[in-house]
PDB file of N, CA and C in Angstrom:
ATOM      1  N   MET K   1     -20.892  28.986 -55.315  1.00  0.00           N
ATOM      2  CA  MET K   1     -20.823  30.279 -55.939  1.00  0.00           C
ATOM      3  C   MET K   1     -22.233  30.857 -55.996  1.00  0.00           C
ATOM      4  N   GLU K   2     -22.333  32.142 -55.721  1.00  0.00           N
ATOM      5  CA  GLU K   2     -23.637  32.789 -55.721  1.00  0.00           C
ATOM      6  C   GLU K   2     -23.523  34.180 -56.342  1.00  0.00           C
ATOM      7  N   LEU K   3     -24.396  34.487 -57.271  1.00  0.00           N
ATOM      8  CA  LEU K   3     -24.477  35.821 -57.844  1.00  0.00           C
ATOM      9  C   LEU K   3     -25.208  36.703 -56.855  1.00  0.00           C
ATOM     10  N   VAL K   4     -24.553  37.777 -56.393  1.00  0.00           N
ATOM     11  CA  VAL K   4     -25.183  38.621 -55.374  1.00  0.00           C
ATOM     12  C   VAL K   4     -25.594  39.994 -55.882  1.00  0.00           C
ATOM     13  N   GLY K   5     -25.166  40.358 -57.094  1.00  0.00           N
ATOM     14  CA  GLY K   5     -25.540  41.664 -57.593  1.00  0.00           C
ATOM     15  C   GLY K   5     -25.205  41.829 -59.056  1.00  0.00           C
ATOM     16  N   GLU K   6     -25.686  42.938 -59.581  1.00  0.00           N
ATOM     17  CA  GLU K   6     -25.512  43.251 -60.995  1.00  0.00           C
ATOM     18  C   GLU K   6     -25.513  44.759 -61.130  1.00  0.00           C
ATOM     19  N   ALA K   7     -24.734  45.286 -62.074  1.00  0.00           N
ATOM     20  CA  ALA K   7     -24.677  46.736 -62.282  1.00  0.00           C
ATOM     21  C   ALA K   7     -24.509  47.031 -63.767  1.00  0.00           C
ATOM     22  N   ALA K   8     -25.099  48.128 -64.217  1.00  0.00           N
ATOM     23  CA  ALA K   8     -25.017  48.508 -65.625  1.00  0.00           C
ATOM     24  C   ALA K   8     -23.978  49.593 -65.874  1.00  0.00           C
ATOM     25  N   THR K   9     -23.597  50.315 -64.826  1.00  0.00           N
ATOM     26  CA  THR K   9     -22.612  51.392 -64.973  1.00  0.00           C
ATOM     27  C   THR K   9     -21.524  51.217 -63.916  1.00  0.00           C
ATOM     28  N   GLY K  10     -20.426  51.917 -64.111  1.00  0.00           N
ATOM     29  CA  GLY K  10     -19.357  51.880 -63.115  1.00  0.00           C
ATOM     30  C   GLY K  10     -19.814  52.415 -61.772  1.00  0.00           C
ATOM     31  N   TYR K  11     -20.616  53.465 -61.791  1.00  0.00           N
ATOM     32  CA  TYR K  11     -21.138  54.036 -60.537  1.00  0.00           C
ATOM     33  C   TYR K  11     -21.989  53.011 -59.784  1.00  0.00           C
ATOM     34  N   GLU K  12     -22.843  52.310 -60.513  1.00  0.00           N
ATOM     35  CA  GLU K  12     -23.669  51.276 -59.888  1.00  0.00           C
ATOM     36  C   GLU K  12     -22.797  50.149 -59.334  1.00  0.00           C
ATOM     37  N   ALA K  13     -21.741  49.813 -60.047  1.00  0.00           N
ATOM     38  CA  ALA K  13     -20.839  48.743 -59.593  1.00  0.00           C
ATOM     39  C   ALA K  13     -20.162  49.119 -58.284  1.00  0.00           C
ATOM     40  N   VAL K  14     -19.658  50.335 -58.199  1.00  0.00           N
ATOM     41  CA  VAL K  14     -18.992  50.789 -56.973  1.00  0.00           C
ATOM     42  C   VAL K  14     -19.983  50.791 -55.808  1.00  0.00           C
ATOM     43  N   THR K  15     -21.186  51.270 -56.042  1.00  0.00           N
ATOM     44  CA  THR K  15     -22.216  51.286 -55.004  1.00  0.00           C
ATOM     45  C   THR K  15     -22.575  49.869 -54.573  1.00  0.00           C
ATOM     46  N   ALA K  16     -22.725  48.972 -55.542  1.00  0.00           N
ATOM     47  CA  ALA K  16     -23.084  47.586 -55.230  1.00  0.00           C
ATOM     48  C   ALA K  16     -21.976  46.888 -54.446  1.00  0.00           C
ATOM     49  N   VAL K  17     -20.715  47.142 -54.807  1.00  0.00           N
ATOM     50  CA  VAL K  17     -19.603  46.529 -54.078  1.00  0.00           C
ATOM     51  C   VAL K  17     -19.583  47.016 -52.635  1.00  0.00           C
ATOM     52  N   ALA K  18     -19.798  48.295 -52.432  1.00  0.00           N
ATOM     53  CA  ALA K  18     -19.820  48.839 -51.071  1.00  0.00           C
ATOM     54  C   ALA K  18     -20.936  48.213 -50.239  1.00  0.00           C
ATOM     55  N   LYS K  19     -22.076  48.008 -50.857  1.00  0.00           N
ATOM     56  CA  LYS K  19     -23.236  47.475 -50.135  1.00  0.00           C
ATOM     57  C   LYS K  19     -23.153  45.957 -49.950  1.00  0.00           C
ATOM     58  N   LEU K  20     -22.792  45.239 -51.005  1.00  0.00           N
ATOM     59  CA  LEU K  20     -22.869  43.784 -51.003  1.00  0.00           C
ATOM     60  C   LEU K  20     -21.581  43.087 -50.558  1.00  0.00           C
ATOM     61  N   GLN K  21     -20.465  43.778 -50.660  1.00  0.00           N
ATOM     62  CA  GLN K  21     -19.149  43.262 -50.291  1.00  0.00           C
ATOM     63  C   GLN K  21     -18.888  41.859 -50.849  1.00  0.00           C
ATOM     64  N   PRO K  22     -18.909  41.733 -52.170  1.00  0.00           N
ATOM     65  CA  PRO K  22     -18.660  40.421 -52.773  1.00  0.00           C
ATOM     66  C   PRO K  22     -17.180  40.042 -52.693  1.00  0.00           C
ATOM     67  N   ASP K  23     -16.900  38.774 -52.888  1.00  0.00           N
ATOM     68  CA  ASP K  23     -15.519  38.309 -52.932  1.00  0.00           C
ATOM     69  C   ASP K  23     -14.892  38.593 -54.299  1.00  0.00           C
ATOM     70  N   ILE K  24     -15.711  38.452 -55.353  1.00  0.00           N
ATOM     71  CA  ILE K  24     -15.234  38.589 -56.730  1.00  0.00           C
ATOM     72  C   ILE K  24     -16.201  39.467 -57.514  1.00  0.00           C
ATOM     73  N   VAL K  25     -15.643  40.321 -58.368  1.00  0.00           N
ATOM     74  CA  VAL K  25     -16.446  41.136 -59.280  1.00  0.00           C
ATOM     75  C   VAL K  25     -15.936  40.882 -60.696  1.00  0.00           C
ATOM     76  N   VAL K  26     -16.852  40.574 -61.604  1.00  0.00           N
ATOM     77  CA  VAL K  26     -16.524  40.503 -63.022  1.00  0.00           C
ATOM     78  C   VAL K  26     -16.987  41.829 -63.600  1.00  0.00           C
ATOM     79  N   MET K  27     -16.019  42.619 -64.081  1.00  0.00           N
ATOM     80  CA  MET K  27     -16.308  44.000 -64.472  1.00  0.00           C
ATOM     81  C   MET K  27     -15.945  44.242 -65.932  1.00  0.00           C
ATOM     82  N   ASP K  28     -16.934  44.702 -66.686  1.00  0.00           N
ATOM     83  CA  ASP K  28     -16.684  45.097 -68.065  1.00  0.00           C
ATOM     84  C   ASP K  28     -15.803  46.343 -68.056  1.00  0.00           C
ATOM     85  N   ILE K  29     -14.901  46.432 -68.998  1.00  0.00           N
ATOM     86  CA  ILE K  29     -14.050  47.621 -69.077  1.00  0.00           C
ATOM     87  C   ILE K  29     -14.836  48.814 -69.582  1.00  0.00           C
ATOM     88  N   ARG K  30     -15.694  48.591 -70.562  1.00  0.00           N
ATOM     89  CA  ARG K  30     -16.470  49.701 -71.136  1.00  0.00           C
ATOM     90  C   ARG K  30     -17.881  49.708 -70.571  1.00  0.00           C
ATOM     91  N   MET K  31     -18.177  50.751 -69.783  1.00  0.00           N
ATOM     92  CA  MET K  31     -19.518  50.936 -69.235  1.00  0.00           C
ATOM     93  C   MET K  31     -19.839  52.418 -69.294  1.00  0.00           C
ATOM     94  N   PRO K  32     -21.118  52.773 -69.347  1.00  0.00           N
ATOM     95  CA  PRO K  32     -21.483  54.187 -69.380  1.00  0.00           C
ATOM     96  C   PRO K  32     -21.185  54.885 -68.053  1.00  0.00           C
ATOM     97  N   GLY K  33     -20.945  56.178 -68.134  1.00  0.00           N
ATOM     98  CA  GLY K  33     -20.709  56.997 -66.938  1.00  0.00           C
ATOM     99  C   GLY K  33     -19.305  56.854 -66.422  1.00  0.00           C
ATOM    100  N   MET K  34     -19.031  55.799 -65.714  1.00  0.00           N
ATOM    101  CA  MET K  34     -17.701  55.487 -65.197  1.00  0.00           C
ATOM    102  C   MET K  34     -17.316  54.134 -65.776  1.00  0.00           C
ATOM    103  N   ASP K  35     -16.196  54.072 -66.475  1.00  0.00           N
ATOM    104  CA  ASP K  35     -15.808  52.789 -67.062  1.00  0.00           C
ATOM    105  C   ASP K  35     -15.261  51.838 -66.002  1.00  0.00           C
ATOM    106  N   GLY K  36     -15.051  50.603 -66.397  1.00  0.00           N
ATOM    107  CA  GLY K  36     -14.586  49.590 -65.469  1.00  0.00           C
ATOM    108  C   GLY K  36     -13.219  49.872 -64.889  1.00  0.00           C
ATOM    109  N   ILE K  37     -12.367  50.546 -65.645  1.00  0.00           N
ATOM    110  CA  ILE K  37     -11.029  50.883 -65.152  1.00  0.00           C
ATOM    111  C   ILE K  37     -11.143  51.856 -63.991  1.00  0.00           C
ATOM    112  N   ALA K  38     -11.926  52.900 -64.150  1.00  0.00           N
ATOM    113  CA  ALA K  38     -12.119  53.875 -63.065  1.00  0.00           C
ATOM    114  C   ALA K  38     -12.821  53.232 -61.875  1.00  0.00           C
ATOM    115  N   ALA K  39     -13.802  52.395 -62.133  1.00  0.00           N
ATOM    116  CA  ALA K  39     -14.525  51.732 -61.042  1.00  0.00           C
ATOM    117  C   ALA K  39     -13.602  50.789 -60.277  1.00  0.00           C
ATOM    118  N   ALA K  40     -12.698  50.129 -60.972  1.00  0.00           N
ATOM    119  CA  ALA K  40     -11.768  49.211 -60.320  1.00  0.00           C
ATOM    120  C   ALA K  40     -10.803  49.954 -59.402  1.00  0.00           C
ATOM    121  N   ARG K  41     -10.542  51.215 -59.703  1.00  0.00           N
ATOM    122  CA  ARG K  41      -9.636  52.027 -58.875  1.00  0.00           C
ATOM    123  C   ARG K  41     -10.234  52.372 -57.522  1.00  0.00           C
ATOM    124  N   ASP K  42     -11.550  52.306 -57.417  1.00  0.00           N
ATOM    125  CA  ASP K  42     -12.204  52.581 -56.137  1.00  0.00           C
ATOM    126  C   ASP K  42     -11.793  51.456 -55.206  1.00  0.00           C
ATOM    127  N   LYS K  43     -11.060  51.752 -54.196  1.00  0.00           N
ATOM    128  CA  LYS K  43     -10.329  50.733 -53.441  1.00  0.00           C
ATOM    129  C   LYS K  43     -11.179  49.870 -52.510  1.00  0.00           C
ATOM    130  N   TYR K  44     -11.270  48.631 -52.876  1.00  0.00           N
ATOM    131  CA  TYR K  44     -11.832  47.576 -52.040  1.00  0.00           C
ATOM    132  C   TYR K  44     -10.854  46.416 -52.157  1.00  0.00           C
ATOM    133  N   PRO K  45      -9.763  46.462 -51.391  1.00  0.00           N
ATOM    134  CA  PRO K  45      -8.684  45.479 -51.585  1.00  0.00           C
ATOM    135  C   PRO K  45      -9.108  44.033 -51.368  1.00  0.00           C
ATOM    136  N   GLN K  46     -10.172  43.799 -50.628  1.00  0.00           N
ATOM    137  CA  GLN K  46     -10.623  42.431 -50.371  1.00  0.00           C
ATOM    138  C   GLN K  46     -11.349  41.837 -51.567  1.00  0.00           C
ATOM    139  N   VAL K  47     -11.731  42.660 -52.538  1.00  0.00           N
ATOM    140  CA  VAL K  47     -12.493  42.202 -53.694  1.00  0.00           C
ATOM    141  C   VAL K  47     -11.539  41.891 -54.848  1.00  0.00           C
ATOM    142  N   LYS K  48     -11.678  40.712 -55.396  1.00  0.00           N
ATOM    143  CA  LYS K  48     -10.904  40.318 -56.575  1.00  0.00           C
ATOM    144  C   LYS K  48     -11.704  40.751 -57.800  1.00  0.00           C
ATOM    145  N   ILE K  49     -11.077  41.558 -58.653  1.00  0.00           N
ATOM    146  CA  ILE K  49     -11.747  42.069 -59.845  1.00  0.00           C
ATOM    147  C   ILE K  49     -11.204  41.346 -61.069  1.00  0.00           C
ATOM    148  N   ILE K  50     -12.120  40.825 -61.864  1.00  0.00           N
ATOM    149  CA  ILE K  50     -11.775  40.199 -63.134  1.00  0.00           C
ATOM    150  C   ILE K  50     -12.347  41.085 -64.230  1.00  0.00           C
ATOM    151  N   GLY K  51     -11.478  41.605 -65.075  1.00  0.00           N
ATOM    152  CA  GLY K  51     -11.900  42.463 -66.173  1.00  0.00           C
ATOM    153  C   GLY K  51     -12.425  41.631 -67.331  1.00  0.00           C
ATOM    154  N   LEU K  52     -13.407  42.164 -68.010  1.00  0.00           N
ATOM    155  CA  LEU K  52     -14.023  41.477 -69.140  1.00  0.00           C
ATOM    156  C   LEU K  52     -14.257  42.490 -70.247  1.00  0.00           C
ATOM    157  N   SER K  53     -13.741  42.208 -71.433  1.00  0.00           N
ATOM    158  CA  SER K  53     -13.905  43.129 -72.547  1.00  0.00           C
ATOM    159  C   SER K  53     -13.589  42.418 -73.850  1.00  0.00           C
ATOM    160  N   GLU K  54     -14.219  42.847 -74.902  1.00  0.00           N
ATOM    161  CA  GLU K  54     -13.823  42.325 -76.205  1.00  0.00           C
ATOM    162  C   GLU K  54     -12.476  42.925 -76.611  1.00  0.00           C
ATOM    163  N   TYR K  55     -12.107  44.013 -75.967  1.00  0.00           N
ATOM    164  CA  TYR K  55     -10.852  44.700 -76.269  1.00  0.00           C
ATOM    165  C   TYR K  55      -9.829  44.423 -75.176  1.00  0.00           C
ATOM    166  N   ALA K  56      -9.690  43.152 -74.781  1.00  0.00           N
ATOM    167  CA  ALA K  56      -8.832  42.767 -73.664  1.00  0.00           C
ATOM    168  C   ALA K  56      -7.394  42.559 -74.146  1.00  0.00           C
ATOM    169  N   TYR K  57      -6.758  43.637 -74.469  1.00  0.00           N
ATOM    170  CA  TYR K  57      -5.354  43.598 -74.860  1.00  0.00           C
ATOM    171  C   TYR K  57      -4.784  45.005 -74.769  1.00  0.00           C
ATOM    172  N   GLY K  58      -3.478  45.119 -74.777  1.00  0.00           N
ATOM    173  CA  GLY K  58      -2.823  46.416 -74.805  1.00  0.00           C
ATOM    174  C   GLY K  58      -3.203  47.327 -73.668  1.00  0.00           C
ATOM    175  N   TYR K  59      -3.560  48.567 -74.016  1.00  0.00           N
ATOM    176  CA  TYR K  59      -3.844  49.596 -73.014  1.00  0.00           C
ATOM    177  C   TYR K  59      -4.932  49.162 -72.041  1.00  0.00           C
ATOM    178  N   ASN K  60      -6.010  48.604 -72.543  1.00  0.00           N
ATOM    179  CA  ASN K  60      -7.123  48.213 -71.668  1.00  0.00           C
ATOM    180  C   ASN K  60      -6.689  47.215 -70.604  1.00  0.00           C
ATOM    181  N   THR K  61      -5.940  46.212 -71.005  1.00  0.00           N
ATOM    182  CA  THR K  61      -5.474  45.202 -70.054  1.00  0.00           C
ATOM    183  C   THR K  61      -4.529  45.829 -69.040  1.00  0.00           C
ATOM    184  N   ASP K  62      -3.554  46.590 -69.519  1.00  0.00           N
ATOM    185  CA  ASP K  62      -2.592  47.233 -68.620  1.00  0.00           C
ATOM    186  C   ASP K  62      -3.288  48.156 -67.631  1.00  0.00           C
ATOM    187  N   ALA K  63      -4.196  48.993 -68.122  1.00  0.00           N
ATOM    188  CA  ALA K  63      -4.892  49.953 -67.256  1.00  0.00           C
ATOM    189  C   ALA K  63      -5.769  49.237 -66.242  1.00  0.00           C
ATOM    190  N   MET K  64      -6.452  48.183 -66.665  1.00  0.00           N
ATOM    191  CA  MET K  64      -7.333  47.450 -65.751  1.00  0.00           C
ATOM    192  C   MET K  64      -6.515  46.746 -64.671  1.00  0.00           C
ATOM    193  N   GLU K  65      -5.395  46.157 -65.034  1.00  0.00           N
ATOM    194  CA  GLU K  65      -4.553  45.489 -64.049  1.00  0.00           C
ATOM    195  C   GLU K  65      -3.906  46.496 -63.092  1.00  0.00           C
ATOM    196  N   LYS K  66      -3.489  47.648 -63.606  1.00  0.00           N
ATOM    197  CA  LYS K  66      -2.945  48.697 -62.732  1.00  0.00           C
ATOM    198  C   LYS K  66      -4.007  49.212 -61.764  1.00  0.00           C
ATOM    199  N   ALA K  67      -5.266  49.169 -62.186  1.00  0.00           N
ATOM    200  CA  ALA K  67      -6.368  49.619 -61.331  1.00  0.00           C
ATOM    201  C   ALA K  67      -6.728  48.580 -60.277  1.00  0.00           C
ATOM    202  N   GLY K  68      -6.190  47.366 -60.408  1.00  0.00           N
ATOM    203  CA  GLY K  68      -6.432  46.361 -59.383  1.00  0.00           C
ATOM    204  C   GLY K  68      -7.004  45.035 -59.849  1.00  0.00           C
ATOM    205  N   ALA K  69      -7.275  44.887 -61.132  1.00  0.00           N
ATOM    206  CA  ALA K  69      -7.835  43.627 -61.629  1.00  0.00           C
ATOM    207  C   ALA K  69      -6.794  42.512 -61.550  1.00  0.00           C
ATOM    208  N   VAL K  70      -7.243  41.319 -61.221  1.00  0.00           N
ATOM    209  CA  VAL K  70      -6.353  40.161 -61.160  1.00  0.00           C
ATOM    210  C   VAL K  70      -6.155  39.525 -62.534  1.00  0.00           C
ATOM    211  N   GLY K  71      -6.956  39.936 -63.494  1.00  0.00           N
ATOM    212  CA  GLY K  71      -6.843  39.436 -64.856  1.00  0.00           C
ATOM    213  C   GLY K  71      -7.891  40.080 -65.733  1.00  0.00           C
ATOM    214  N   VAL K  72      -7.661  40.016 -67.041  1.00  0.00           N
ATOM    215  CA  VAL K  72      -8.610  40.577 -68.008  1.00  0.00           C
ATOM    216  C   VAL K  72      -8.811  39.535 -69.107  1.00  0.00           C
ATOM    217  N   TYR K  73     -10.068  39.272 -69.429  1.00  0.00           N
ATOM    218  CA  TYR K  73     -10.402  38.235 -70.388  1.00  0.00           C
ATOM    219  C   TYR K  73     -11.312  38.786 -71.470  1.00  0.00           C
ATOM    220  N   ARG K  74     -11.206  38.195 -72.658  1.00  0.00           N
ATOM    221  CA  ARG K  74     -12.043  38.616 -73.782  1.00  0.00           C
ATOM    222  C   ARG K  74     -13.452  38.046 -73.629  1.00  0.00           C
ATOM    223  N   LYS K  75     -14.444  38.867 -73.947  1.00  0.00           N
ATOM    224  CA  LYS K  75     -15.837  38.413 -73.876  1.00  0.00           C
ATOM    225  C   LYS K  75     -16.069  37.200 -74.772  1.00  0.00           C
ATOM    226  N   SER K  76     -15.461  37.196 -75.936  1.00  0.00           N
ATOM    227  CA  SER K  76     -15.679  36.085 -76.870  1.00  0.00           C
ATOM    228  C   SER K  76     -15.100  34.772 -76.347  1.00  0.00           C
ATOM    229  N   MET K  77     -14.232  34.836 -75.348  1.00  0.00           N
ATOM    230  CA  MET K  77     -13.635  33.636 -74.752  1.00  0.00           C
ATOM    231  C   MET K  77     -14.199  33.356 -73.361  1.00  0.00           C
ATOM    232  N   ALA K  78     -15.247  34.077 -72.977  1.00  0.00           N
ATOM    233  CA  ALA K  78     -15.776  33.975 -71.616  1.00  0.00           C
ATOM    234  C   ALA K  78     -16.202  32.559 -71.248  1.00  0.00           C
ATOM    235  N   LEU K  79     -16.842  31.846 -72.166  1.00  0.00           N
ATOM    236  CA  LEU K  79     -17.288  30.490 -71.848  1.00  0.00           C
ATOM    237  C   LEU K  79     -16.120  29.582 -71.488  1.00  0.00           C
ATOM    238  N   GLU K  80     -15.002  29.747 -72.177  1.00  0.00           N
ATOM    239  CA  GLU K  80     -13.848  28.897 -71.934  1.00  0.00           C
ATOM    240  C   GLU K  80     -12.984  29.391 -70.778  1.00  0.00           C
ATOM    241  N   GLU K  81     -12.871  30.700 -70.593  1.00  0.00           N
ATOM    242  CA  GLU K  81     -11.885  31.256 -69.666  1.00  0.00           C
ATOM    243  C   GLU K  81     -12.438  31.846 -68.376  1.00  0.00           C
ATOM    244  N   LEU K  82     -13.657  32.306 -68.391  1.00  0.00           N
ATOM    245  CA  LEU K  82     -14.166  33.041 -67.238  1.00  0.00           C
ATOM    246  C   LEU K  82     -14.379  32.156 -66.009  1.00  0.00           C
ATOM    247  N   TYR K  83     -15.027  31.026 -66.165  1.00  0.00           N
ATOM    248  CA  TYR K  83     -15.262  30.160 -65.013  1.00  0.00           C
ATOM    249  C   TYR K  83     -13.948  29.698 -64.376  1.00  0.00           C
ATOM    250  N   PRO K  84     -12.967  29.231 -65.161  1.00  0.00           N
ATOM    251  CA  PRO K  84     -11.682  28.883 -64.543  1.00  0.00           C
ATOM    252  C   PRO K  84     -11.007  30.077 -63.852  1.00  0.00           C
ATOM    253  N   ALA K  85     -11.152  31.265 -64.407  1.00  0.00           N
ATOM    254  CA  ALA K  85     -10.570  32.459 -63.776  1.00  0.00           C
ATOM    255  C   ALA K  85     -11.245  32.748 -62.439  1.00  0.00           C
ATOM    256  N   ILE K  86     -12.556  32.608 -62.387  1.00  0.00           N
ATOM    257  CA  ILE K  86     -13.291  32.839 -61.139  1.00  0.00           C
ATOM    258  C   ILE K  86     -12.881  31.795 -60.101  1.00  0.00           C
ATOM    259  N   LYS K  87     -12.814  30.546 -60.505  1.00  0.00           N
ATOM    260  CA  LYS K  87     -12.401  29.487 -59.572  1.00  0.00           C
ATOM    261  C   LYS K  87     -10.984  29.735 -59.050  1.00  0.00           C
ATOM    262  N   LYS K  88     -10.115  30.230 -59.910  1.00  0.00           N
ATOM    263  CA  LYS K  88      -8.719  30.477 -59.530  1.00  0.00           C
ATOM    264  C   LYS K  88      -8.604  31.510 -58.408  1.00  0.00           C
ATOM    265  N   VAL K  89      -9.438  32.546 -58.446  1.00  0.00           N
ATOM    266  CA  VAL K  89      -9.333  33.613 -57.443  1.00  0.00           C
ATOM    267  C   VAL K  89     -10.363  33.493 -56.325  1.00  0.00           C
ATOM    268  N   SER K  90     -11.214  32.451 -56.396  1.00  0.00           N
ATOM    269  CA  SER K  90     -12.269  32.335 -55.387  1.00  0.00           C
ATOM    270  C   SER K  90     -11.704  32.010 -54.016  1.00  0.00           C
ATOM    271  N   VAL K  91     -12.433  32.452 -53.036  1.00  0.00           N
ATOM    272  CA  VAL K  91     -12.089  32.197 -51.646  1.00  0.00           C
ATOM    273  C   VAL K  91     -13.006  31.095 -51.150  1.00  0.00           C
ATOM    274  N   ILE K  92     -12.437  30.042 -50.662  1.00  0.00           N
ATOM    275  CA  ILE K  92     -13.253  28.967 -50.117  1.00  0.00           C
ATOM    276  C   ILE K  92     -13.464  29.258 -48.644  1.00  0.00           C
ATOM    277  N   ARG K  93     -14.717  29.472 -48.281  1.00  0.00           N
ATOM    278  CA  ARG K  93     -15.064  29.776 -46.894  1.00  0.00           C
ATOM    279  C   ARG K  93     -15.435  28.496 -46.165  1.00  0.00           C
ATOM    280  N   PRO K  94     -14.872  28.294 -44.996  1.00  0.00           N
ATOM    281  CA  PRO K  94     -15.223  27.080 -44.255  1.00  0.00           C
ATOM    282  C   PRO K  94     -16.664  27.139 -43.780  1.00  0.00           C
ATOM    283  N   THR K  95     -17.288  25.970 -43.762  1.00  0.00           N
ATOM    284  CA  THR K  95     -18.652  25.892 -43.246  1.00  0.00           C
ATOM    285  C   THR K  95     -18.585  25.513 -41.773  1.00  0.00           C
ATOM    286  N   ILE K  96     -19.543  25.994 -41.034  1.00  0.00           N
ATOM    287  CA  ILE K  96     -19.559  25.728 -39.590  1.00  0.00           C
ATOM    288  C   ILE K  96     -20.573  24.660 -39.273  1.00  0.00           C
TER     289      ILE K  96
END
């Protein structure tokens, strides 16, 4: 696993995904400018999006999943849940 980028806003996230083409994005739902839900709607079907928010329930979860997220997790549970979620959706690339 390798961290290839970081973004503070939804706009930066969309730009970074276009440039870096990561396999997985962990995206906060609440970000300045463009929130994570709107950023997730920007279509990159090859990218698995994992939503992260302290408000990971109800409308936020539904909206994030409808936008394309494979799951939404609470920030307070990130230590316990985030790594297993990333492993679950990770793509194992063969080495040559």
